Short mmCIF file of C-alpha atoms in Angstrom, two decimals:
data_model
loop_
_atom_site.label_atom_id
_atom_site.label_comp_id
_atom_site.label_asym_id
_atom_site.label_seq_id
_atom_site.Cartn_x
_atom_site.Cartn_y
_atom_site.Cartn_z
CA UNK A 193 -23.61 -6.92 20.85
CA UNK A 194 -26.04 -4.03 20.58
CA UNK A 195 -24.48 -1.04 18.82
CA UNK A 196 -24.68 2.16 20.79
CA UNK A 197 -25.70 5.40 19.12
CA UNK A 198 -23.01 7.99 18.36
CA UNK A 199 -24.62 10.35 20.85
CA UNK A 200 -24.28 7.87 23.72
CA UNK A 201 -20.78 6.62 22.92
CA UNK A 202 -18.25 7.19 25.68
CA UNK A 203 -15.28 9.09 24.27
CA UNK A 204 -13.54 9.81 27.54
CA UNK A 205 -9.90 10.64 27.02
CA UNK A 206 -10.62 12.13 23.58
CA UNK A 207 -9.64 15.31 21.83
CA UNK A 208 -12.00 16.97 19.37
CA UNK A 209 -12.93 20.33 17.97
CA UNK A 210 -15.92 22.10 16.52
CA UNK A 211 -16.90 21.91 12.84
CA UNK A 212 -18.23 25.03 11.15
CA UNK A 213 -20.35 24.87 7.97
CA UNK A 214 -19.33 27.71 5.66
CA UNK A 215 -21.59 29.57 3.24
CA UNK A 216 -20.59 27.32 0.34
CA UNK A 217 -21.56 24.20 2.28
CA UNK A 218 -18.02 22.98 2.92
CA UNK A 219 -17.09 22.06 6.47
CA UNK A 220 -14.25 24.19 7.82
CA UNK A 221 -11.93 23.32 10.66
CA UNK A 222 -11.78 25.21 13.90
CA UNK A 223 -8.66 27.14 14.83
CA UNK A 224 -7.28 25.06 17.69
CA UNK A 225 -4.54 22.52 17.03
CA UNK A 226 -5.54 19.47 19.03
CA UNK A 227 -2.37 17.63 18.08
CA UNK A 228 -0.45 19.76 20.56
CA UNK A 229 -2.46 18.19 23.40
CA UNK A 230 -1.97 14.50 22.49
CA UNK A 231 0.28 12.48 24.74
CA UNK A 232 3.65 11.48 23.32
CA UNK A 233 4.68 7.85 23.00
CA UNK A 234 1.18 6.51 22.43
CA UNK A 235 -0.93 6.03 19.30
CA UNK A 236 -4.54 7.17 19.27
CA UNK A 237 -7.47 5.80 17.36
CA UNK A 238 -9.34 8.37 15.29
CA UNK A 239 -13.12 8.00 15.53
CA UNK A 240 -15.82 10.58 14.77
CA UNK A 241 -13.21 13.37 14.48
CA UNK A 242 -11.81 12.56 17.90
CA UNK A 243 -8.38 11.19 18.79
CA UNK A 244 -9.37 8.44 21.18
CA UNK A 245 -6.98 6.82 23.65
CA UNK A 246 -7.76 3.11 23.65
CA UNK A 247 -8.75 1.32 26.83
CA UNK A 248 -7.11 -1.88 25.60
CA UNK A 249 -5.05 -3.98 27.97
CA UNK A 250 -2.81 -5.11 25.09
CA UNK A 251 -0.25 -2.68 23.68
CA UNK A 252 2.71 -3.24 21.38
CA UNK A 253 5.84 -1.10 21.39
CA UNK A 254 7.15 0.29 18.10
CA UNK A 255 10.86 0.96 17.68
CA UNK A 256 13.00 2.89 15.21
CA UNK A 257 14.32 0.10 12.93
CA UNK A 258 17.72 1.79 12.60
CA UNK A 259 18.47 2.70 16.23
CA UNK A 260 15.95 0.59 18.21
CA UNK A 261 14.91 3.77 20.00
CA UNK A 262 11.34 3.65 21.31
CA UNK A 263 8.82 5.52 19.14
CA UNK A 264 5.31 4.76 20.36
CA UNK A 265 2.85 2.19 21.66
CA UNK A 266 0.00 0.89 19.54
CA UNK A 267 -3.14 -0.71 20.99
CA UNK A 268 -4.97 -3.88 20.09
CA UNK A 269 -8.26 -2.01 20.03
CA UNK A 270 -11.17 -3.60 21.85
CA UNK A 271 -14.29 -4.95 20.16
CA UNK A 272 -16.28 -2.05 21.59
CA UNK A 273 -13.82 0.47 20.11
CA UNK A 274 -14.02 -1.23 16.73
CA UNK A 275 -17.79 -1.13 16.88
CA UNK A 276 -17.71 2.54 17.85
CA UNK A 277 -15.75 3.24 14.67
CA UNK A 278 -18.27 1.38 12.49
CA UNK A 279 -21.20 3.07 14.19
CA UNK A 280 -19.62 6.50 13.62
CA UNK A 281 -18.87 5.72 9.97
CA UNK A 282 -22.38 4.36 9.33
CA UNK A 283 -24.03 7.33 11.03
CA UNK A 284 -22.01 9.84 8.99
CA UNK A 285 -22.51 8.19 5.59
CA UNK A 286 -26.01 9.42 4.58
CA UNK A 287 -25.18 13.09 5.18
CA UNK A 288 -21.80 12.71 3.47
CA UNK A 289 -23.44 11.10 0.42
CA UNK A 290 -26.03 13.89 0.35
CA UNK A 291 -23.31 16.49 -0.25
CA UNK A 292 -22.75 17.35 -3.88
CA UNK A 293 -19.77 15.89 -5.71
CA UNK A 294 -18.20 19.33 -5.92
CA UNK A 295 -18.35 19.75 -2.13
CA UNK A 296 -16.82 16.34 -1.49
CA UNK A 297 -14.12 17.14 -4.02
CA UNK A 298 -13.47 20.50 -2.34
CA UNK A 299 -12.80 18.72 0.94
CA UNK A 300 -10.40 16.33 -0.77
CA UNK A 301 -8.59 19.32 -2.25
CA UNK A 302 -8.44 20.81 1.25
CA UNK A 303 -6.94 17.53 2.41
CA UNK A 304 -4.40 17.70 -0.40
CA UNK A 305 -3.31 21.17 0.67
CA UNK A 306 -3.02 20.11 4.32
CA UNK A 307 -0.87 17.15 3.28
CA UNK A 308 1.46 19.47 1.41
CA UNK A 309 1.71 21.68 4.50
CA UNK A 310 2.56 18.58 6.54
CA UNK A 311 5.13 17.30 4.06
CA UNK A 312 8.18 17.57 6.33
CA UNK A 313 6.47 15.86 9.25
CA UNK A 314 5.14 13.00 7.14
CA UNK A 315 8.43 12.37 5.33
CA UNK A 316 10.33 12.41 8.64
CA UNK A 317 7.86 9.90 10.05
CA UNK A 318 8.45 7.60 7.06
CA UNK A 319 12.20 7.74 7.60
CA UNK A 320 12.13 7.16 11.35
CA UNK A 321 9.31 4.64 11.72
CA UNK A 322 9.51 2.74 8.41
CA UNK A 323 13.26 3.14 7.88
CA UNK A 324 12.94 4.74 4.45
CA UNK A 325 15.69 6.80 2.90
CA UNK A 326 14.99 10.46 2.28
CA UNK A 327 14.63 9.77 -1.45
CA UNK A 328 12.17 6.90 -0.88
CA UNK A 329 10.14 8.95 1.61
CA UNK A 330 9.86 11.79 -0.87
CA UNK A 331 8.83 9.37 -3.63
CA UNK A 332 6.08 7.84 -1.49
CA UNK A 333 4.78 11.24 -0.49
CA UNK A 334 4.61 12.47 -4.09
CA UNK A 335 2.82 9.32 -5.23
CA UNK A 336 0.34 9.73 -2.39
CA UNK A 337 -0.45 13.25 -3.58
CA UNK A 338 -0.79 11.91 -7.11
CA UNK A 339 -3.41 9.40 -5.97
CA UNK A 340 -5.52 12.08 -4.28
CA UNK A 341 -5.23 14.44 -7.23
CA UNK A 342 -6.39 11.70 -9.60
CA UNK A 343 -9.40 10.91 -7.42
CA UNK A 344 -10.39 14.56 -7.59
CA UNK A 345 -10.58 14.41 -11.41
CA UNK A 346 -13.04 11.54 -11.79
CA UNK A 347 -16.25 13.19 -10.60
CA UNK A 348 -17.59 13.89 -14.09
CA UNK A 349 -17.47 10.18 -14.90
CA UNK A 350 -19.72 9.42 -11.93
CA UNK A 351 -22.78 11.29 -13.22
CA UNK A 352 -24.01 8.28 -15.19
CA UNK A 353 -25.09 7.80 -18.80
CA UNK A 354 -28.36 8.67 -20.54
CA UNK A 355 -29.75 6.53 -23.38
CA UNK A 356 -32.70 7.05 -25.69
CA UNK A 357 -34.75 3.91 -26.34
CA UNK A 358 -37.74 4.55 -28.56
CA UNK A 359 -40.19 6.46 -26.39
CA UNK A 360 -38.51 5.54 -23.10
CA UNK A 361 -35.62 7.24 -21.37
CA UNK A 362 -32.93 5.03 -19.85
CA UNK A 363 -30.20 6.33 -17.60
CA UNK A 364 -27.72 4.95 -15.10
CA UNK A 365 -26.90 6.38 -11.70
CA UNK A 366 -24.00 5.54 -9.39
CA UNK A 367 -24.58 5.41 -5.65
CA UNK A 368 -22.21 4.75 -2.73
CA UNK A 369 -22.04 1.38 -1.02
CA UNK A 370 -21.89 2.67 2.57
CA UNK A 371 -18.93 2.03 4.89
CA UNK A 372 -15.66 0.94 3.25
CA UNK A 373 -12.67 -0.66 4.97
CA UNK A 374 -9.03 -0.15 3.96
CA UNK A 375 -6.38 -2.48 5.41
CA UNK A 376 -2.85 -1.31 4.62
CA UNK A 377 0.69 -2.71 5.07
CA UNK A 378 3.71 -1.23 6.83
CA UNK A 379 5.91 -0.51 3.82
CA UNK A 380 3.88 2.34 2.29
CA UNK A 381 1.70 3.60 5.17
CA UNK A 382 0.81 6.88 3.45
CA UNK A 383 0.61 6.00 -0.24
CA UNK A 384 -1.23 2.68 -0.17
CA UNK A 385 -4.19 3.85 1.97
CA UNK A 386 -4.61 6.70 -0.50
CA UNK A 387 -4.93 4.25 -3.38
CA UNK A 388 -8.45 3.56 -2.12
CA UNK A 389 -9.61 6.11 0.47
CA UNK A 390 -10.03 9.17 -1.82
CA UNK A 391 -12.06 7.12 -4.32
CA UNK A 392 -14.28 5.73 -1.58
CA UNK A 393 -14.84 9.22 -0.20
CA UNK A 394 -15.57 11.02 -3.45
CA UNK A 395 -18.23 8.44 -4.33
CA UNK A 396 -20.04 9.20 -1.05
CA UNK A 397 -18.83 6.38 1.18
CA UNK A 398 -17.33 6.74 4.63
CA UNK A 399 -14.07 4.98 5.49
CA UNK A 400 -12.38 3.04 8.26
CA UNK A 401 -8.62 2.57 7.95
CA UNK A 402 -6.93 -0.31 9.75
CA UNK A 403 -3.19 0.37 9.34
CA UNK A 404 -0.28 -1.92 10.03
CA UNK A 405 0.48 -2.07 13.73
CA UNK A 406 4.17 -1.71 12.75
CA UNK A 407 3.76 1.85 11.46
CA UNK A 408 0.94 3.54 13.38
CA UNK A 409 2.46 7.03 13.58
CA UNK A 410 2.14 7.54 9.83
CA UNK A 411 -1.58 6.82 10.09
CA UNK A 412 -1.97 9.26 12.96
CA UNK A 413 -0.32 11.90 10.77
CA UNK A 414 -2.76 11.02 8.00
CA UNK A 415 -5.69 11.31 10.42
CA UNK A 416 -4.44 14.73 11.47
CA UNK A 417 -4.54 15.82 7.82
CA UNK A 418 -8.16 14.71 7.45
CA UNK A 419 -8.91 16.42 10.75
CA UNK A 420 -7.35 19.73 9.72
CA UNK A 421 -8.96 19.57 6.27
CA UNK A 422 -12.39 19.89 7.90
CA UNK A 423 -14.02 16.58 7.06
CA UNK A 424 -17.35 15.98 8.85
CA UNK A 425 -17.39 13.72 11.87
CA UNK A 426 -17.24 10.03 11.10
CA UNK A 427 -16.34 10.32 7.41
CA UNK A 428 -12.77 9.14 7.97
CA UNK A 429 -11.85 6.89 10.90
CA UNK A 430 -8.71 4.96 11.85
CA UNK A 431 -8.60 2.04 14.26
CA UNK A 432 -5.41 0.29 15.39
CA UNK A 433 -4.71 -3.35 16.07
CA UNK A 434 -3.86 -6.70 14.55
CA UNK A 435 -5.69 -9.75 13.20
CA UNK A 436 -8.43 -9.67 15.84
CA UNK A 437 -9.32 -6.09 14.93
CA UNK A 438 -9.42 -7.04 11.24
CA UNK A 439 -11.75 -9.97 11.97
CA UNK A 440 -14.05 -7.79 14.04
CA UNK A 441 -14.20 -5.15 11.32
CA UNK A 442 -14.92 -7.74 8.65
CA UNK A 443 -17.77 -9.17 10.72
CA UNK A 444 -19.59 -5.81 10.83
CA UNK A 445 -22.60 -5.89 8.47
CA UNK A 446 -22.31 -2.16 7.71
CA UNK A 447 -18.90 -2.68 6.10
CA UNK A 448 -19.73 -3.22 2.42
CA UNK A 449 -16.33 -3.07 0.66
CA UNK A 450 -12.80 -4.07 1.63
CA UNK A 451 -9.53 -2.95 0.08
CA UNK A 452 -6.46 -4.87 1.24
CA UNK A 453 -2.75 -4.77 0.38
CA UNK A 454 -0.39 -7.03 2.29
CA UNK A 455 0.86 -10.57 2.71
CA UNK A 456 -0.66 -13.53 0.90
CA UNK A 457 -1.62 -15.40 4.09
CA UNK A 458 -3.49 -12.43 5.54
CA UNK A 459 -4.91 -11.49 2.15
CA UNK A 460 -6.47 -14.90 1.60
CA UNK A 461 -8.12 -14.74 5.02
CA UNK A 462 -9.50 -11.28 4.34
CA UNK A 463 -10.76 -12.36 0.92
CA UNK A 464 -12.48 -15.50 2.21
CA UNK A 465 -14.10 -13.62 5.10
CA UNK A 466 -15.28 -10.78 2.87
CA UNK A 467 -16.72 -13.09 0.23
CA UNK A 468 -18.48 -15.19 2.88
CA UNK A 469 -20.27 -12.06 4.08
CA UNK A 470 -20.95 -10.83 0.52
CA UNK A 471 -18.74 -7.78 0.67
CA UNK A 472 -16.91 -6.38 -2.31
CA UNK A 473 -13.23 -7.10 -1.93
CA UNK A 474 -9.91 -6.34 -3.63
CA UNK A 475 -6.74 -8.00 -2.35
CA UNK A 476 -3.25 -7.34 -3.67
CA UNK A 477 -0.64 -9.56 -2.08
CA UNK A 478 2.70 -11.28 -2.69
CA UNK A 479 4.83 -10.99 -5.78
CA UNK A 480 7.96 -12.53 -7.26
CA UNK A 481 9.04 -10.07 -9.90
CA UNK A 482 11.49 -11.15 -12.60
CA UNK A 483 13.88 -8.96 -14.51
CA UNK A 484 15.03 -10.60 -17.77
CA UNK A 485 18.36 -9.42 -19.19
CA UNK A 486 19.01 -10.00 -22.90
CA UNK A 487 22.39 -9.83 -24.59
CA UNK A 488 21.36 -6.72 -26.55
CA UNK A 489 20.54 -4.79 -23.35
CA UNK A 490 22.53 -1.75 -22.28
CA UNK A 491 24.73 -3.45 -19.71
CA UNK A 492 25.30 -0.77 -17.08
CA UNK A 493 21.80 0.71 -17.38
CA UNK A 494 20.32 -2.73 -16.80
CA UNK A 495 22.60 -3.50 -13.84
CA UNK A 496 21.94 -0.15 -12.15
CA UNK A 497 18.20 -0.65 -12.66
CA UNK A 498 18.29 -4.16 -11.19
CA UNK A 499 20.38 -3.09 -8.18
CA UNK A 500 18.13 -0.12 -7.45
CA UNK A 501 14.97 -2.17 -7.71
CA UNK A 502 16.21 -5.23 -5.80
CA UNK A 503 17.95 -3.45 -2.91
CA UNK A 504 16.16 -0.09 -2.67
CA UNK A 505 13.79 0.21 0.29
CA UNK A 506 15.72 -2.79 1.67
CA UNK A 507 13.73 -4.94 -0.74
CA UNK A 508 10.50 -4.22 1.14
CA UNK A 509 8.42 -3.42 -1.92
CA UNK A 510 5.92 -5.73 -3.58
CA UNK A 511 7.17 -4.42 -6.93
CA UNK A 512 10.89 -4.99 -6.30
CA UNK A 513 12.78 -7.09 -8.81
CA UNK A 514 13.67 -10.09 -6.68
CA UNK A 515 14.73 -12.44 -9.51
CA UNK A 516 17.25 -11.58 -12.23
CA UNK A 517 17.08 -13.88 -15.25
CA UNK A 518 20.31 -13.72 -17.23
CA UNK A 519 19.94 -14.91 -20.81
CA UNK A 520 22.92 -16.41 -22.67
CA UNK A 521 26.24 -14.68 -22.12
CA UNK A 522 24.77 -12.03 -19.79
CA UNK A 523 25.53 -14.39 -16.90
CA UNK A 524 29.04 -12.95 -17.14
CA UNK A 525 27.58 -9.63 -15.94
CA UNK A 526 26.82 -10.99 -12.47
CA UNK A 527 30.29 -10.10 -11.14
CA UNK A 528 29.74 -6.49 -12.19
CA UNK A 529 26.35 -6.55 -10.46
CA UNK A 530 28.05 -7.75 -7.27
CA UNK A 531 30.56 -4.90 -7.48
CA UNK A 532 27.76 -2.40 -7.97
CA UNK A 533 25.75 -3.80 -5.04
CA UNK A 534 28.80 -3.56 -2.77
CA UNK A 535 29.02 0.17 -3.48
CA UNK A 536 25.56 0.93 -2.09
CA UNK A 537 25.56 2.94 1.14
CA UNK A 538 23.65 1.30 3.98
CA UNK A 539 22.47 3.05 7.12
CA UNK A 540 19.85 5.26 8.74
CA UNK A 541 17.42 6.71 6.21
CA UNK A 542 17.77 10.23 7.60
CA UNK A 543 21.34 10.32 6.29
CA UNK A 544 21.12 11.87 2.78
CA UNK A 545 23.97 9.63 1.56
CA UNK A 546 22.22 6.39 2.51
CA UNK A 547 20.73 4.28 -0.31
CA UNK A 548 19.56 1.20 1.63
CA UNK A 549 17.86 1.45 5.00
CA UNK A 550 16.97 -1.15 7.65
CA UNK A 551 14.28 -3.80 7.61
CA UNK A 552 11.13 -2.98 9.55
CA UNK A 553 11.75 -5.23 12.57
CA UNK A 554 14.12 -7.70 14.18
CA UNK A 555 11.71 -10.49 13.27
CA UNK A 556 11.81 -9.45 9.60
CA UNK A 557 15.60 -9.42 9.70
CA UNK A 558 15.73 -12.89 11.27
CA UNK A 559 13.32 -14.26 8.65
CA UNK A 560 15.35 -12.91 5.71
CA UNK A 561 18.59 -14.24 7.17
CA UNK A 562 16.95 -17.65 7.62
CA UNK A 563 15.85 -17.67 3.97
CA UNK A 564 19.43 -16.90 2.88
CA UNK A 565 20.79 -19.70 5.05
CA UNK A 566 18.18 -22.15 3.75
CA UNK A 567 19.02 -21.19 0.16
CA UNK A 568 22.67 -21.92 0.84
CA UNK A 569 21.75 -25.29 2.35
CA UNK A 570 19.63 -26.11 -0.71
CA UNK A 571 22.56 -25.53 -3.06
CA UNK A 572 22.41 -21.85 -3.97
CA UNK A 573 25.67 -19.90 -3.90
CA UNK A 574 25.87 -16.71 -1.85
CA UNK A 575 28.14 -14.53 -3.99
CA UNK A 576 27.36 -11.43 -1.93
CA UNK A 577 26.36 -11.99 1.69
CA UNK A 578 24.51 -9.27 3.58
CA UNK A 579 24.05 -11.23 6.79
CA UNK A 580 25.67 -9.85 9.94
CA UNK A 581 26.03 -6.46 8.28
CA UNK A 582 27.37 -3.82 10.69
CA UNK A 583 26.57 -0.11 10.51
CA UNK A 584 29.01 1.62 12.91
CA UNK A 585 26.66 4.27 14.31
CA UNK A 586 23.69 1.90 14.53
CA UNK A 587 24.90 -1.37 16.04
CA UNK A 588 21.39 -2.53 16.94
CA UNK A 589 19.73 -1.71 13.62
CA UNK A 590 17.78 -4.22 11.55
CA UNK A 591 20.28 -4.09 8.71
CA UNK A 592 20.94 -6.68 6.04
CA UNK A 593 23.32 -5.76 3.26
CA UNK A 594 22.53 -6.42 -0.41
CA UNK A 595 22.64 -10.17 -0.97
CA UNK A 596 23.02 -11.95 -4.31
CA UNK A 597 22.32 -15.65 -4.76
CA UNK A 598 23.39 -17.61 -7.85
CA UNK A 599 22.77 -21.21 -8.91
CA UNK A 600 19.15 -20.71 -7.88
CA UNK A 601 16.57 -23.18 -9.16
CA UNK A 602 12.77 -22.78 -9.25
CA UNK A 603 12.20 -25.49 -6.64
CA UNK A 604 14.23 -23.66 -3.98
CA UNK A 605 12.41 -21.87 -1.17
CA UNK A 606 14.25 -18.60 -1.90
CA UNK A 607 12.58 -18.62 -5.34
CA UNK A 608 9.19 -19.88 -4.22
CA UNK A 609 8.72 -17.34 -1.41
CA UNK A 610 8.47 -13.57 -1.45
CA UNK A 611 11.56 -12.69 0.60
CA UNK A 612 10.76 -9.01 1.25
CA UNK A 613 14.38 -8.13 1.89
CA UNK A 614 17.46 -6.97 -0.06
CA UNK A 615 18.04 -10.39 -1.65
CA UNK A 616 18.35 -11.02 -5.39
CA UNK A 617 18.02 -14.53 -6.85
CA UNK A 618 19.94 -15.02 -10.11
CA UNK A 619 18.85 -17.64 -12.64
CA UNK A 620 20.60 -18.44 -15.94
CA UNK A 621 18.74 -19.50 -19.11
CA UNK A 622 19.69 -19.84 -22.76
CA UNK A 623 16.84 -18.08 -24.58
CA UNK A 624 14.12 -15.47 -24.17
CA UNK A 625 11.54 -18.23 -24.62
CA UNK A 626 12.96 -20.07 -21.60
CA UNK A 627 12.80 -16.88 -19.55
CA UNK A 628 9.15 -16.32 -20.51
CA UNK A 629 8.27 -19.90 -19.60
CA UNK A 630 10.02 -19.51 -16.22
CA UNK A 631 7.95 -16.42 -15.44
CA UNK A 632 4.71 -17.99 -16.62
CA UNK A 633 5.30 -21.06 -14.46
CA UNK A 634 5.67 -18.89 -11.35
CA UNK A 635 2.42 -18.60 -9.44
CA UNK A 636 2.73 -14.86 -8.83
CA UNK A 637 1.79 -12.23 -11.39
CA UNK A 638 2.62 -8.86 -9.89
CA UNK A 639 5.20 -7.60 -12.36
CA UNK A 640 8.15 -8.38 -14.62
CA UNK A 641 10.65 -6.45 -16.73
CA UNK A 642 12.65 -7.04 -19.89
CA UNK A 643 15.94 -5.28 -20.49
CA UNK A 644 16.60 -5.09 -24.22
CA UNK A 645 17.37 -2.72 -27.09
CA UNK A 646 15.19 -4.68 -29.51
CA UNK A 647 11.57 -3.56 -30.06
CA UNK A 648 10.90 -6.98 -31.61
CA UNK A 649 11.99 -8.80 -28.46
CA UNK A 650 9.97 -6.34 -26.38
CA UNK A 651 6.83 -7.08 -28.41
CA UNK A 652 7.32 -10.84 -28.05
CA UNK A 653 7.86 -10.52 -24.31
CA UNK A 654 4.89 -8.30 -23.51
CA UNK A 655 2.58 -10.44 -25.67
CA UNK A 656 3.56 -13.86 -24.31
CA UNK A 657 4.36 -13.25 -20.67
CA UNK A 658 1.49 -13.99 -18.26
CA UNK A 659 1.98 -11.22 -15.72
CA UNK A 660 -0.32 -8.28 -15.09
CA UNK A 661 2.25 -5.47 -15.09
CA UNK A 662 5.02 -5.59 -17.69
CA UNK A 663 7.99 -3.26 -17.97
CA UNK A 664 10.41 -2.70 -20.81
CA UNK A 665 13.71 -1.30 -19.50
CA UNK A 666 11.80 -0.12 -16.40
CA UNK A 667 13.28 -1.18 -13.06
CA UNK A 668 10.37 -0.50 -10.67
CA UNK A 669 6.90 -1.32 -11.91
CA UNK A 670 4.79 0.97 -9.77
CA UNK A 671 1.78 2.46 -11.57
CA UNK A 672 0.34 5.48 -9.83
CA UNK A 673 -2.21 8.20 -10.31
CA UNK A 674 -4.57 7.42 -13.20
CA UNK A 675 -2.89 4.10 -14.08
CA UNK A 676 -4.62 1.04 -12.63
CA UNK A 677 -2.58 -1.69 -10.98
CA UNK A 678 -3.19 -4.95 -12.85
CA UNK A 679 -1.50 -7.79 -10.95
CA UNK A 680 -2.78 -11.27 -11.79
CA UNK A 681 -2.47 -14.94 -10.84
CA UNK A 682 -1.91 -15.45 -7.10
CA UNK A 683 -0.88 -11.82 -6.60
CA UNK A 684 -4.46 -10.58 -6.81
CA UNK A 685 -7.83 -11.70 -5.50
CA UNK A 686 -11.05 -9.80 -5.88
CA UNK A 687 -13.63 -7.94 -7.90
CA UNK A 688 -11.65 -5.04 -9.34
CA UNK A 689 -8.03 -3.93 -9.24
CA UNK A 690 -6.57 -1.38 -6.86
CA UNK A 691 -5.93 2.27 -7.69
CA UNK A 692 -6.28 4.07 -11.02
CA UNK A 693 -8.75 6.51 -12.50
CA UNK A 694 -11.54 3.95 -12.86
CA UNK A 695 -11.18 2.46 -9.38
CA UNK A 696 -14.07 4.61 -8.09
CA UNK A 697 -16.36 2.01 -9.70
CA UNK A 698 -15.35 -0.49 -7.02
CA UNK A 699 -16.88 1.80 -4.39
CA UNK A 700 -20.16 2.48 -6.19
CA UNK A 701 -23.22 0.48 -7.18
CA UNK A 702 -24.88 1.18 -10.50
CA UNK A 703 -28.64 1.47 -11.00
CA UNK A 704 -30.38 1.53 -14.36
CA UNK A 705 -33.58 3.57 -14.46
CA UNK A 706 -36.05 3.30 -17.36
CA UNK A 707 -38.75 6.00 -17.56
CA UNK A 708 -41.78 6.21 -19.81
CA UNK A 709 -43.93 9.33 -19.70
CA UNK A 710 -47.19 9.75 -21.58
#
């Protein structure tokens, strides 16, 4: 299909505003608030600084996971709409790259300030659409800010290095790749896109975000922040849809780098497609995170940490502890863990007393319940059963209570699969060495934790365990800001890891220039 020019693209049904270039060369936003004119109950694409109502014939309804109240409709964007987004991003990239680093950083700082001004709206969106508790929504928002702030500090590292070589001068320069694609999951719709987008932007690339179709409102709020921050047209774009939209985006030659966080099945497809078309790609996918409890651990601190990590966010975190490995006599602590899990308050995330919210959808709830049932059929014991959990004020909510399985063996499906729900598998071993071997035999390498009071045991564990992110007495392994995520084994595919101070290198190509002057 022949790509149309940005000037000839039909943006009927769009909302835009004028961009003003200030004296210091930074684009400033106009005064009108276009968000007041957008129709309610429908999600817009964001292309070339315009909120575009899709002409798709296929729309999916999104519901509040706690109440099942209707929130919005999200389109399966058409191939033409996807191409419009890539054309806009490609057209904007040369001028964006031509701006100085300080000007691009200034716009990111503008974006940061707009996000802070929109804090209440964004956090409310996370609670209503994702089902997060108020505490979890606040945590995601703060980590998102942290990611942007870190990206704003790396510009000095991007100036390259000069070397003296006899009479010649050798220096490196870093240049943007072009158009970069970010594909993000439902569970952290604000934070995870900002693991990659600020780094892509500050290096001079333009970006297309394809968010999860389960949480489109959060992305629209993010687009509004870019819009209000005064970014030039086409620098940031967001296009909605499912697998077909992803495939169409990946097939675009102008897309040169892909950052993906999500399920293993989708991640492998994205990786294979990207590599086949010689794009840079980073894919972070499933995990099965183990928490090993030694006899010298602080009992209640360890149990509280495990419960918070396993059941917080309804278990919908790739860094949740989903397997508790009890070493020696610590298996006797399981009853206390059950008592603690029973005390957790379950309900709508907007309630400040709630500690565990709903799962994202009815399909997700059905899948988790099926995994629990299958585990029981395979011989596991359900010592705490969260199936058929009833929240009085929300009878239709996607709730599953904290669930604890014992007598779990590595061959069981509940251990082999990432459950992505409030389910904890308990395994008993005799020694630390057995626990390490269990973790190393698992095909995932997202994270693991050791609970101990012994520095010697901690040193042994962190040296011998084959997992990318290791915690010592840390319940949730979630690096942020300047710390790079370092998942390994089947939890990561790609050229360079996601997030962290050095992740800008993924979005830049390095040239070495040797000069000799007589």
